[in-house]
Coordinates of C-alpha atoms in Angstrom, one line a residue:
M1356 CA -79.8 -24.1 -70.1
A1357 CA -77.6 -24.3 -67.0
V1358 CA -73.8 -24.1 -67.6
W1359 CA -73.5 -27.7 -66.2
D1360 CA -75.6 -29.2 -69.0
D1361 CA -72.7 -29.9 -71.3
L1362 CA -70.6 -31.7 -68.7
V1363 CA -71.3 -35.0 -70.3
G1364 CA -71.2 -38.0 -67.9
Q1365 CA -69.7 -35.8 -65.1
D1366 CA -72.6 -35.7 -62.6
R1367 CA -70.4 -36.0 -59.5
A1368 CA -68.1 -33.2 -60.6
A1369 CA -71.0 -31.0 -61.6
K1370 CA -72.5 -31.4 -58.2
Q1371 CA -69.3 -30.6 -56.5
L1372 CA -68.7 -27.5 -58.6
A1373 CA -72.3 -26.3 -58.2
A1374 CA -71.9 -26.5 -54.4
A1375 CA -68.6 -24.6 -54.6
A1376 CA -70.2 -21.9 -56.8
G1377 CA -73.1 -21.6 -54.3
D1378 CA -70.6 -21.0 -51.4
A1379 CA -68.6 -18.6 -53.5
D1380 CA -71.8 -16.6 -54.3
A1381 CA -72.7 -16.5 -50.6
Y1382 CA -69.1 -15.4 -49.8
V1383 CA -69.2 -12.4 -52.2
T1384 CA -72.7 -11.4 -51.0
A1385 CA -71.7 -11.6 -47.3
E1386 CA -68.4 -9.7 -48.0
A1387 CA -70.3 -6.9 -49.7
A1388 CA -72.8 -6.7 -46.8
A1389 CA -70.1 -7.0 -44.1
H1390 CA -67.5 -4.8 -45.8
G1391 CA -64.8 -7.5 -46.1
S1392 CA -65.3 -9.6 -43.0
A1393 CA -66.5 -12.8 -44.7
D1394 CA -64.3 -15.8 -45.3
L1395 CA -64.3 -19.2 -47.1
S1396 CA -63.3 -21.4 -44.1
G1397 CA -65.1 -24.7 -44.2
S1398 CA -66.9 -24.1 -47.4
A1399 CA -66.9 -26.1 -50.7
M1400 CA -65.1 -23.2 -52.4
T1401 CA -61.4 -22.6 -52.6
H1402 CA -59.1 -20.3 -54.6
A1403 CA -57.2 -22.9 -56.6
W1404 CA -58.5 -25.9 -58.5
L1405 CA -56.9 -28.7 -60.6
F1406 CA -59.1 -30.4 -63.2
T1407 CA -57.7 -33.7 -64.5
G1408 CA -59.0 -36.4 -66.7
P1409 CA -58.3 -38.3 -69.9
P1410 CA -58.3 -36.5 -73.3
G1411 CA -61.9 -35.6 -74.3
A1412 CA -63.3 -35.8 -70.8
G1413 CA -64.2 -32.1 -70.9
R1414 CA -61.6 -30.6 -68.5
E1415 CA -61.7 -27.2 -70.2
Q1416 CA -65.5 -27.2 -70.5
A1417 CA -65.8 -28.0 -66.8
A1418 CA -63.4 -25.1 -65.9
R1419 CA -65.3 -22.7 -68.1
A1420 CA -68.7 -23.8 -66.7
F1421 CA -67.4 -23.2 -63.1
A1422 CA -66.0 -19.8 -64.1
A1423 CA -69.4 -18.9 -65.6
A1424 CA -71.1 -20.0 -62.4
L1425 CA -68.7 -17.8 -60.3
Q1426 CA -69.7 -14.8 -62.4
C1427 CA -73.4 -15.6 -62.5
V1428 CA -75.6 -12.5 -61.8
S1429 CA -79.0 -14.1 -62.3
P1430 CA -81.7 -12.5 -60.1
D1431 CA -83.0 -16.0 -59.4
R1432 CA -80.1 -16.4 -56.9
A1433 CA -81.9 -14.1 -54.5
L1434 CA -84.9 -16.5 -54.6
G1435 CA -82.7 -19.6 -53.7
G1436 CA -81.6 -20.4 -57.3
S1437 CA -78.2 -21.8 -57.9
P1438 CA -75.5 -19.8 -59.7
G1439 CA -74.8 -20.9 -63.3
C1440 CA -78.1 -20.2 -65.0
G1441 CA -76.4 -20.0 -68.5
F1442 CA -78.5 -17.0 -69.6
C1443 CA -77.4 -14.0 -67.6
E1444 CA -74.7 -11.6 -68.8
G1445 CA -72.0 -13.1 -66.5
C1446 CA -72.7 -16.7 -67.7
H1447 CA -73.0 -15.8 -71.3
T1448 CA -69.9 -13.6 -71.6
T1449 CA -67.8 -16.2 -69.8
M1450 CA -68.9 -19.1 -71.9
V1451 CA -68.2 -17.2 -75.2
G1452 CA -64.9 -15.9 -73.8
T1453 CA -65.5 -12.1 -73.6
H1454 CA -65.9 -11.6 -69.8
A1455 CA -63.5 -8.9 -68.7
D1456 CA -62.6 -10.8 -65.4
V1457 CA -62.2 -14.3 -66.9
E1458 CA -58.8 -15.0 -68.5
I1459 CA -58.8 -18.1 -70.7
V1460 CA -55.2 -19.2 -71.3
R1461 CA -54.4 -21.9 -73.9
T1462 CA -51.3 -22.4 -76.0
D1463 CA -50.8 -23.8 -79.5
L1464 CA -47.1 -24.2 -78.7
L1465 CA -45.3 -27.1 -77.0
T1466 CA -44.7 -25.2 -73.7
I1467 CA -45.8 -22.2 -71.7
G1468 CA -42.7 -20.3 -70.6
V1469 CA -41.7 -18.0 -67.7
K1470 CA -42.3 -14.8 -69.6
E1471 CA -46.0 -15.6 -70.4
T1472 CA -46.6 -16.9 -66.8
R1473 CA -45.2 -13.8 -65.2
A1474 CA -47.5 -11.6 -67.2
L1475 CA -50.4 -13.9 -66.2
V1476 CA -49.5 -13.7 -62.5
R1477 CA -49.2 -9.9 -62.6
G1478 CA -52.7 -9.6 -64.1
A1479 CA -54.1 -12.0 -61.4
Q1480 CA -53.1 -9.5 -58.7
M1481 CA -55.8 -7.1 -59.9
S1482 CA -59.2 -6.9 -58.3
P1483 CA -62.3 -7.8 -60.4
S1484 CA -63.1 -4.9 -62.7
G1485 CA -66.9 -5.6 -62.7
G1486 CA -67.4 -9.3 -62.1
R1487 CA -67.8 -11.1 -58.8
W1488 CA -64.4 -12.9 -59.1
Q1489 CA -61.1 -12.6 -61.1
V1490 CA -60.8 -16.1 -62.7
I1491 CA -57.8 -17.5 -64.6
V1492 CA -58.5 -20.7 -66.6
L1493 CA -55.1 -22.3 -67.5
E1494 CA -56.2 -25.0 -70.0
D1495 CA -52.7 -26.4 -70.6
A1496 CA -51.2 -26.4 -67.2
D1497 CA -49.3 -29.6 -68.2
R1498 CA -47.3 -27.5 -70.7
L1499 CA -45.8 -25.2 -68.1
T1500 CA -42.0 -25.4 -68.0
E1501 CA -40.4 -26.0 -64.6
G1502 CA -39.5 -22.4 -64.4
A1503 CA -43.0 -21.3 -65.3
G1504 CA -44.4 -23.6 -62.7
N1505 CA -42.3 -22.1 -60.0
V1506 CA -43.5 -18.6 -61.1
L1507 CA -47.1 -19.8 -60.8
L1508 CA -46.6 -21.5 -57.4
K1509 CA -46.5 -18.3 -55.4
A1510 CA -49.7 -17.0 -57.0
V1511 CA -51.5 -20.2 -56.4
E1512 CA -50.2 -20.5 -52.8
E1513 CA -51.2 -16.9 -51.8
P1514 CA -53.8 -15.8 -54.3
A1515 CA -55.2 -12.2 -54.3
P1516 CA -58.6 -11.7 -52.7
R1517 CA -61.4 -12.9 -55.0
T1518 CA -59.0 -14.4 -57.5
V1519 CA -59.5 -18.1 -58.5
W1520 CA -57.1 -20.3 -60.5
L1521 CA -58.5 -23.1 -62.5
L1522 CA -55.8 -25.4 -63.9
C1523 CA -56.4 -28.2 -66.4
A1524 CA -54.1 -31.2 -67.0
P1525 CA -54.4 -34.8 -68.0
S1526 CA -53.3 -36.1 -64.6
T1527 CA -51.9 -34.8 -61.3
E1528 CA -48.5 -36.1 -62.4
D1529 CA -48.4 -33.5 -65.2
V1530 CA -48.1 -30.5 -62.8
L1531 CA -45.5 -29.7 -60.1
P1532 CA -46.1 -31.5 -56.8
T1533 CA -45.9 -28.1 -55.0
I1534 CA -48.7 -26.7 -57.2
R1535 CA -51.0 -29.7 -57.1
S1536 CA -50.7 -29.9 -53.3
R1537 CA -52.2 -26.4 -53.1
C1538 CA -55.1 -27.0 -55.4
R1539 CA -58.4 -28.8 -54.8
H1540 CA -58.4 -31.8 -57.2
L1541 CA -61.4 -32.6 -59.4
A1542 CA -61.0 -35.8 -61.4
L1543 CA -63.2 -36.2 -64.5
R1544 CA -63.8 -39.5 -66.3
T1545 CA -64.1 -40.5 -69.9
P1546 CA -67.7 -39.7 -70.9
P1547 CA -70.0 -42.6 -71.9
V1548 CA -70.2 -43.0 -75.7
D1549 CA -74.0 -42.8 -75.7
A1550 CA -73.8 -39.5 -73.7
V1551 CA -71.3 -38.0 -76.2
A1552 CA -73.6 -39.0 -79.1
D1553 CA -76.6 -37.4 -77.4
L1554 CA -74.6 -34.2 -76.8
L1555 CA -73.6 -34.0 -80.5
V1556 CA -77.3 -34.4 -81.5
R1557 CA -78.6 -32.0 -78.9
R1558 CA -75.9 -29.2 -79.0
D1559 CA -74.5 -29.4 -82.5
G1560 CA -77.4 -30.7 -84.6
I1561 CA -75.6 -33.8 -85.8
A1562 CA -77.6 -36.6 -87.3
P1563 CA -78.1 -39.4 -84.7
E1564 CA -76.4 -42.1 -86.8
T1565 CA -73.4 -39.9 -87.6
A1566 CA -73.1 -38.8 -84.0
A1567 CA -73.2 -42.4 -82.7
S1568 CA -70.6 -43.6 -85.1
A1569 CA -68.3 -40.6 -84.3
A1570 CA -68.7 -41.1 -80.6
R1571 CA -67.8 -44.8 -80.9
A1572 CA -64.8 -44.2 -83.1
T1573 CA -63.3 -41.7 -80.8
Q1574 CA -64.1 -43.6 -77.6
G1575 CA -66.0 -40.8 -76.0
H1576 CA -63.6 -37.9 -76.9
I1577 CA -66.0 -35.0 -77.3
G1578 CA -63.8 -32.7 -79.4
H1579 CA -62.6 -35.5 -81.7
A1580 CA -66.1 -36.8 -82.1
L1581 CA -67.4 -33.4 -83.2
R1582 CA -64.5 -33.0 -85.7
L1583 CA -65.1 -36.5 -87.1
A1584 CA -68.8 -35.9 -87.5
T1585 CA -68.4 -32.5 -89.3
D1586 CA -65.1 -32.7 -91.1
E1587 CA -64.8 -34.7 -94.3
R1588 CA -61.0 -34.4 -94.2
A1589 CA -60.9 -35.9 -90.7
R1590 CA -62.9 -38.9 -91.8
A1591 CA -60.7 -39.5 -94.9
R1592 CA -57.6 -39.2 -92.7
R1593 CA -59.0 -41.8 -90.2
Q1594 CA -59.8 -44.2 -93.0
A1595 CA -56.2 -44.0 -94.2
V1596 CA -54.9 -44.8 -90.7
L1597 CA -57.2 -47.8 -90.4
K1598 CA -55.8 -49.3 -93.6
L1599 CA -52.3 -49.2 -92.2
P1600 CA -52.4 -52.6 -90.4
S1601 CA -53.2 -54.4 -93.6
R1602 CA -50.4 -52.6 -95.5
V1603 CA -47.3 -53.5 -93.4
E1604 CA -46.7 -56.9 -95.0
D1605 CA -43.0 -56.3 -95.8
V1606 CA -40.2 -53.9 -94.8
G1607 CA -40.8 -51.6 -97.8
S1608 CA -44.5 -51.2 -97.2
A1609 CA -44.0 -50.6 -93.5
L1610 CA -41.5 -47.8 -94.2
R1611 CA -43.8 -46.3 -96.8
A1612 CA -46.7 -46.4 -94.3
A1613 CA -44.6 -44.6 -91.8
Q1614 CA -43.6 -41.9 -94.2
E1615 CA -47.3 -41.4 -95.2
L1616 CA -48.3 -40.9 -91.6
I1617 CA -45.6 -38.3 -91.2
D1618 CA -46.6 -36.6 -94.4
A1619 CA -50.3 -36.5 -93.3
A1620 CA -49.3 -34.9 -90.0
T1621 CA -47.1 -32.4 -91.8
E1622 CA -50.0 -31.5 -94.1
D1623 CA -52.2 -30.8 -91.1
A1624 CA -49.5 -28.5 -89.7
K1625 CA -49.2 -26.8 -93.1
Q1626 CA -53.0 -26.2 -93.3
V1627 CA -53.0 -24.6 -89.8
A1628 CA -50.0 -22.4 -90.8
E1629 CA -51.6 -21.2 -94.0
E1630 CA -54.7 -20.1 -92.0
L1631 CA -52.8 -18.3 -89.3
D1632 CA -49.2 -17.5 -90.2
A1633 CA -49.9 -15.0 -93.0
K1634 CA -52.5 -13.2 -90.9
E1635 CA -50.2 -12.9 -87.9
T1636 CA -47.3 -11.8 -90.0
E1637 CA -49.3 -9.1 -91.7
E1638 CA -50.8 -7.8 -88.4
L1639 CA -47.4 -7.6 -86.8
R1640 CA -46.0 -5.8 -89.8
A1641 CA -48.8 -3.3 -89.6
A1642 CA -48.3 -2.8 -85.9
L1643 CA -44.6 -2.2 -86.4
G1644 CA -45.3 0.5 -89.0
A1645 CA -44.2 -1.4 -92.2
A1646 CA -46.2 -0.4 -95.2
E1647 CA -47.4 -3.1 -97.6
G1648 CA -44.5 -4.3 -99.7
K1649 CA -42.0 -2.2 -97.9
R1650 CA -39.1 -3.1 -95.6
L1651 CA -39.5 -3.2 -91.8
P1652 CA -38.4 -0.1 -89.8
R1653 CA -35.0 -0.3 -88.3
G1654 CA -34.8 -2.2 -85.0
T1655 CA -38.0 -4.3 -85.5
A1656 CA -36.4 -7.5 -87.0
G1657 CA -36.2 -9.1 -83.6
A1658 CA -40.0 -9.0 -83.2
M1659 CA -40.5 -10.7 -86.6
K1660 CA -37.9 -13.3 -85.7
E1661 CA -39.8 -14.0 -82.4
L1662 CA -43.0 -14.5 -84.4
E1663 CA -41.4 -16.8 -86.8
D1664 CA -40.0 -19.0 -84.0
K1665 CA -43.5 -19.1 -82.4
Q1666 CA -45.0 -20.2 -85.7
K1667 CA -42.4 -23.0 -86.1
R1668 CA -43.1 -24.3 -82.6
R1669 CA -46.8 -24.2 -83.3
A1670 CA -46.3 -26.3 -86.5
T1671 CA -44.3 -28.8 -84.4
R1672 CA -47.1 -29.1 -81.9
T1673 CA -49.8 -29.4 -84.7
Q1674 CA -47.8 -32.2 -86.3
R1675 CA -47.4 -34.0 -82.9
D1676 CA -51.1 -33.7 -82.1
S1677 CA -52.0 -35.1 -85.6
L1678 CA -49.7 -38.0 -85.1
D1679 CA -51.1 -38.6 -81.6
L1680 CA -54.6 -38.7 -83.0
A1681 CA -53.6 -41.3 -85.6
L1682 CA -51.9 -43.4 -83.0
S1683 CA -55.0 -43.3 -80.8
D1684 CA -57.1 -44.6 -83.7
L1685 CA -54.5 -47.4 -84.3
T1686 CA -54.7 -48.3 -80.6
A1687 CA -58.5 -48.5 -80.7
F1688 CA -58.2 -50.6 -83.9
Y1689 CA -56.0 -53.3 -82.3
R1690 CA -58.2 -53.1 -79.2
D1691 CA -61.1 -54.2 -81.4
V1692 CA -58.9 -57.0 -82.8
L1693 CA -58.0 -58.2 -79.3
A1694 CA -61.7 -58.1 -78.2
R1695 CA -62.6 -60.4 -81.1
Q1696 CA -59.7 -62.7 -80.4
L1697 CA -60.8 -63.1 -76.8
G1698 CA -64.5 -63.6 -77.7
S1699 CA -65.7 -60.4 -76.1
S1700 CA -69.1 -59.1 -77.0
V1701 CA -68.1 -55.4 -76.5
A1702 CA -69.1 -53.2 -79.4
L1703 CA -66.4 -52.3 -81.9
S1704 CA -65.0 -48.8 -81.9
H1705 CA -64.4 -49.0 -85.6
D1706 CA -67.5 -50.9 -86.9
D1707 CA -66.8 -49.5 -90.4
A1708 CA -63.6 -51.6 -90.4
A1709 CA -65.2 -54.8 -89.1
G1710 CA -64.1 -56.8 -92.0
T1711 CA -60.4 -56.0 -91.6
I1712 CA -60.6 -56.4 -87.8
G1713 CA -62.2 -59.9 -88.2
Q1714 CA -59.6 -61.0 -90.7
L1715 CA -56.7 -59.8 -88.6
A1716 CA -58.2 -61.4 -85.5
A1717 CA -58.5 -64.8 -87.3
T1718 CA -54.9 -64.7 -88.7
S1719 CA -53.0 -63.6 -85.6
R1720 CA -52.7 -64.5 -81.9
P1721 CA -53.8 -62.3 -79.0
E1722 CA -50.2 -62.0 -77.8
Q1723 CA -49.2 -60.6 -81.1
T1724 CA -52.0 -58.0 -80.8
L1725 CA -50.8 -57.0 -77.4
R1726 CA -47.3 -56.6 -78.7
R1727 CA -48.6 -54.3 -81.4
I1728 CA -50.5 -52.2 -79.0
E1729 CA -47.4 -51.9 -76.9
A1730 CA -45.4 -50.8 -80.0
I1731 CA -48.0 -48.0 -80.5
L1732 CA -47.8 -46.9 -76.9
E1733 CA -44.0 -47.0 -77.1
C1734 CA -44.1 -44.8 -80.2
R1735 CA -46.1 -42.2 -78.3
R1736 CA -43.7 -42.3 -75.4
T1737 CA -40.8 -41.9 -77.8
L1738 CA -42.4 -38.8 -79.4
D1739 CA -42.8 -37.3 -76.0
R1740 CA -39.0 -37.6 -75.6
N1741 CA -38.6 -35.5 -78.8
V1742 CA -37.2 -38.3 -80.9
A1743 CA -37.4 -37.5 -84.7
P1744 CA -41.0 -38.4 -85.6
L1745 CA -40.1 -40.4 -88.7
L1746 CA -37.7 -42.6 -86.8
A1747 CA -40.3 -43.2 -84.0
V1748 CA -43.1 -44.1 -86.5
E1749 CA -40.8 -46.3 -88.6
A1750 CA -39.9 -48.3 -85.5
M1751 CA -43.6 -48.7 -84.8
T1752 CA -44.6 -49.8 -88.2
M1753 CA -41.8 -52.4 -88.3
A1754 CA -43.0 -53.7 -84.9
L1755 CA -46.6 -53.9 -86.3
R1756 CA -45.3 -55.9 -89.2
A1757 CA -43.3 -58.3 -86.9
G1758 CA -46.2 -58.8 -84.5

């Protein structure tokens, strides 16, 4: 199976990346034969790429597939085959994240700072240790602070030979103009719902009915669709969110619904913390030489404090991500309501809530539904400005009540 096969609904992008990988392969081969005289002028390949697209479009998957194709060592290439076979050592180790010359960078924090970026840039100056290219996949380029972006700029502007930067972000506006102007832009689209369902069946062994329902409910978001199809807690959480529009009948119930949304997001963060925090803390204590149940050695308290701060920031991001997913479900719910009010025949995203959607569509006006959608979007914008989550969600639920 070629590395491009899981780029759902991205045929144009896959074709462009395959052409670039072919030119990159020819470049490395010619460079080896000519002892360094080859160049990439006029080719489909370049040293810096920016992958953009809506959530769930598969930006990270596309970047990884391209990285695998760049490292492909399949013997079929000598017979005219395209790089990216999916089976050779280069492709396989890249896709599973163990290739020595492919650095996959992601963060579970709110931002990527200067310190981390400097370390990344230093590593990028090295030549490939065994692979054909040194590849850095920065999956959360939109989370770079301004200072970190300025550190990255020089490396992207003047990359080391045979070093490739693959940056992923929701849109070009999410990265510094000076960085995006030095990258080749590849825009991905939201995958078709049917294609996402087919992927879940083919790749993950999900039952067709479950896969189709999850793909519709998440509007083609591959990651969320997989979670919804396989995680009972995620399905229960979604059902609770979809009941919210029918519960905001008065001020008290609106405020209670807001508190429950926050509590659910906090519980998500707590579950992540329970899985990771204890393990990280114990590993750090062992690395610092603290025996089990004993005090830390002198001078190591700072390292523990740094870890605690990191864990708090991760909990904050987890809570925000959970809230954002709930708000996305609410937006899709009211989109279904609006579609029914306007007589559209488009399929419902939440067909399991068809009764509630039909009732709300019959008892409210389209302009009220639009105001409710705008209230949800304003809540998301407010959360991005670091307003206290409870205040932002309370304002939203009050607006949903008012219509």
